Amino acid sequence: MDARAHMTRIVHRSIAHSYPVAVRGEGIHIWDAAGKAYIDASGGAAVSCLGHGHPDVLKAMHAQLDKLAYAHTSFFTTEVAEALGEDLVAHAPSGISHVYFVSGGSEAIEAALKMARQYFVEIGEPERRHFIARQQSYHGNTLGALAVGGNAWRRKQFAPLLIETHHVSPCFEYRGRQPDETPRQYGERLARELQQKIEELGPKTVIAFIAETVGGATSGAIPAVEGYFKRIREICDRHGILLILDEVMCGMGRTGTLHACEQEGIAPDLMAIAKGLGGGFAPIGALLVGKKIFEAFEKGSGFFQHGHTYLGHPLACAGALAVQQVIRRDDLLANVRRQGEHLARRLGERFGNHHHVGDLRGRGLFQAVELVEDRGSKAPFDPRHKLHARIKQEAMARGLMVYPMGGTVDGQRGDHVLLAPPFIADSQAIDTIVERLGEAIDASIASLPGAGKKSR
Ligand SMILES: Cc1ncc(COP(=O)(O)O)c(C=O)c1O
């Protein structure tokens, strides 16, 4: 049975595509209605950090459901939301004192943008109105999040609806660092670019700089070069500009530390988290809020002018709290680091000399393979071939879920495959993932028009 065979009424992501029907999940696997098993090597889109059907999470959610499924936040708070708030602040980057709960990543970004703007109204700097973000970034699909996002293809047809935003270069070493630059010099150059953009707009008109700590969906696990974020933090501080980090995808343990920014030695003023927060057991996201921002609201209007119906949903909070407790109890971040190293090693062995793999990158269990037509020139494949879509199909045929995407270079050209296996994966699972991915990539390249000689 597939979606088309039973005349779907759903507007699926791709209308013409037949999706298998997922019926069951356990551990690192999802099964479809035909009984076929898929290893979830991407956690969907870096969501399912504990895999599927984790018994402790289900137990906590069942218990909450039996007590109370929903209470609107304009009437009540709940024990479970308060407990999750305490838990998140206790393990947050320094300076974070409060949490604003939402239902996903885009909502967390919308809340960040509005909170950042209202903060400056609260402190008497209403002339601040600009957001600076990075090209090739992804911050979500709602209009505000899309406006700060820097992916050309995603923005294009909606451009007339988007608020004005400004973009600087991403920190994308493979594509951006010049051959005569050290990583540090490259980071310095990017920091100068931000500084120039701020001067051009007028430092007193800028609200915030927003960036994914490790780039994800649109670029494929790109960590910053050493020192980059320290310089960014300094520049923001110098001008009283807020630093908003988007750790919706790379956060909550995915890179081997609870927050990706820990590895950069900096803390943000506001930080969006989602995906791994609830591990897919229920839709949840959160905005982590710095003390100085909270206090400005507390001393000012006492009211953040925002809100949604499902803020702090008790069932979602119960799921997220259980996910975070299991990660700590089972010391799963150590496994993320250990299996992350194993994954990097295996990818290196399989693809290090592959004619069509230009770059392997990432941190922890957040890694990517970038495909190129020519390794020497880094020229991508013709985007009309949609290599990324072929890889997804070939991987699914082999019982493997990975997260390939096109437009890696500039929103149009380039292909990469993102891997984000569950934190519970063992080295045997990692070996199987790399083996199936290798087969899927080779089969996809072999299927390209005019393919042949060079594929391995
Ligand atoms: C970095 C980042 N920010 C925001 C989002 C949007 O999150 P959601 O799809 O939950 O709205 C995503 C989703 O992929 C993301 O990767």
Short mmCIF file of C-alpha atoms and ligand atoms in Angstrom, two decimals, residues 45 104-107 109 138-141 212 217 246-249 274-275 403, ligand 1:
data_model
loop_
_atom_site.label_atom_id
_atom_site.label_comp_id
_atom_site.label_asym_id
_atom_site.label_seq_id
_atom_site.Cartn_x
_atom_site.Cartn_y
_atom_site.Cartn_z
CA ALA A 45 15.56 15.50 9.60
CA GLY A 104 8.85 23.52 16.51
CA GLY A 105 11.90 25.13 14.99
CA SER A 106 10.27 27.78 12.82
CA GLU A 107 8.14 28.94 15.74
CA ILE A 109 12.87 31.42 15.29
CA TYR A 138 18.08 27.65 6.89
CA HIS A 139 15.96 28.93 9.75
CA GLY A 140 12.54 27.53 8.88
CA ASN A 141 9.67 28.03 6.48
CA GLU A 212 23.17 28.19 12.81
CA ALA A 217 19.67 21.39 6.11
CA ASP A 246 19.82 28.58 15.73
CA GLU A 247 20.50 25.14 17.17
CA VAL A 248 17.22 23.68 16.00
CA MET A 249 19.08 21.02 14.05
CA ALA A 274 13.66 22.01 18.65
CA LYS A 275 14.14 18.69 16.81
CA TYR A 403 18.77 13.33 4.25
C1 LIG B 1 18.49 25.19 11.68
C2 LIG B 1 17.02 25.06 11.52
N1 LIG B 1 16.23 26.05 11.97
C3 LIG B 1 14.89 25.98 11.88
C4 LIG B 1 14.27 24.89 11.31
C5 LIG B 1 12.78 24.83 11.21
O1 LIG B 1 12.26 23.91 12.09
P1 LIG B 1 10.80 23.29 11.87
O2 LIG B 1 10.85 22.51 10.61
O3 LIG B 1 10.59 22.47 13.11
O4 LIG B 1 9.85 24.43 11.80
C6 LIG B 1 15.06 23.83 10.83
C7 LIG B 1 14.43 22.66 10.20
O5 LIG B 1 15.07 21.89 9.51
C8 LIG B 1 16.47 23.93 10.93
O6 LIG B 1 17.26 22.96 10.47
#
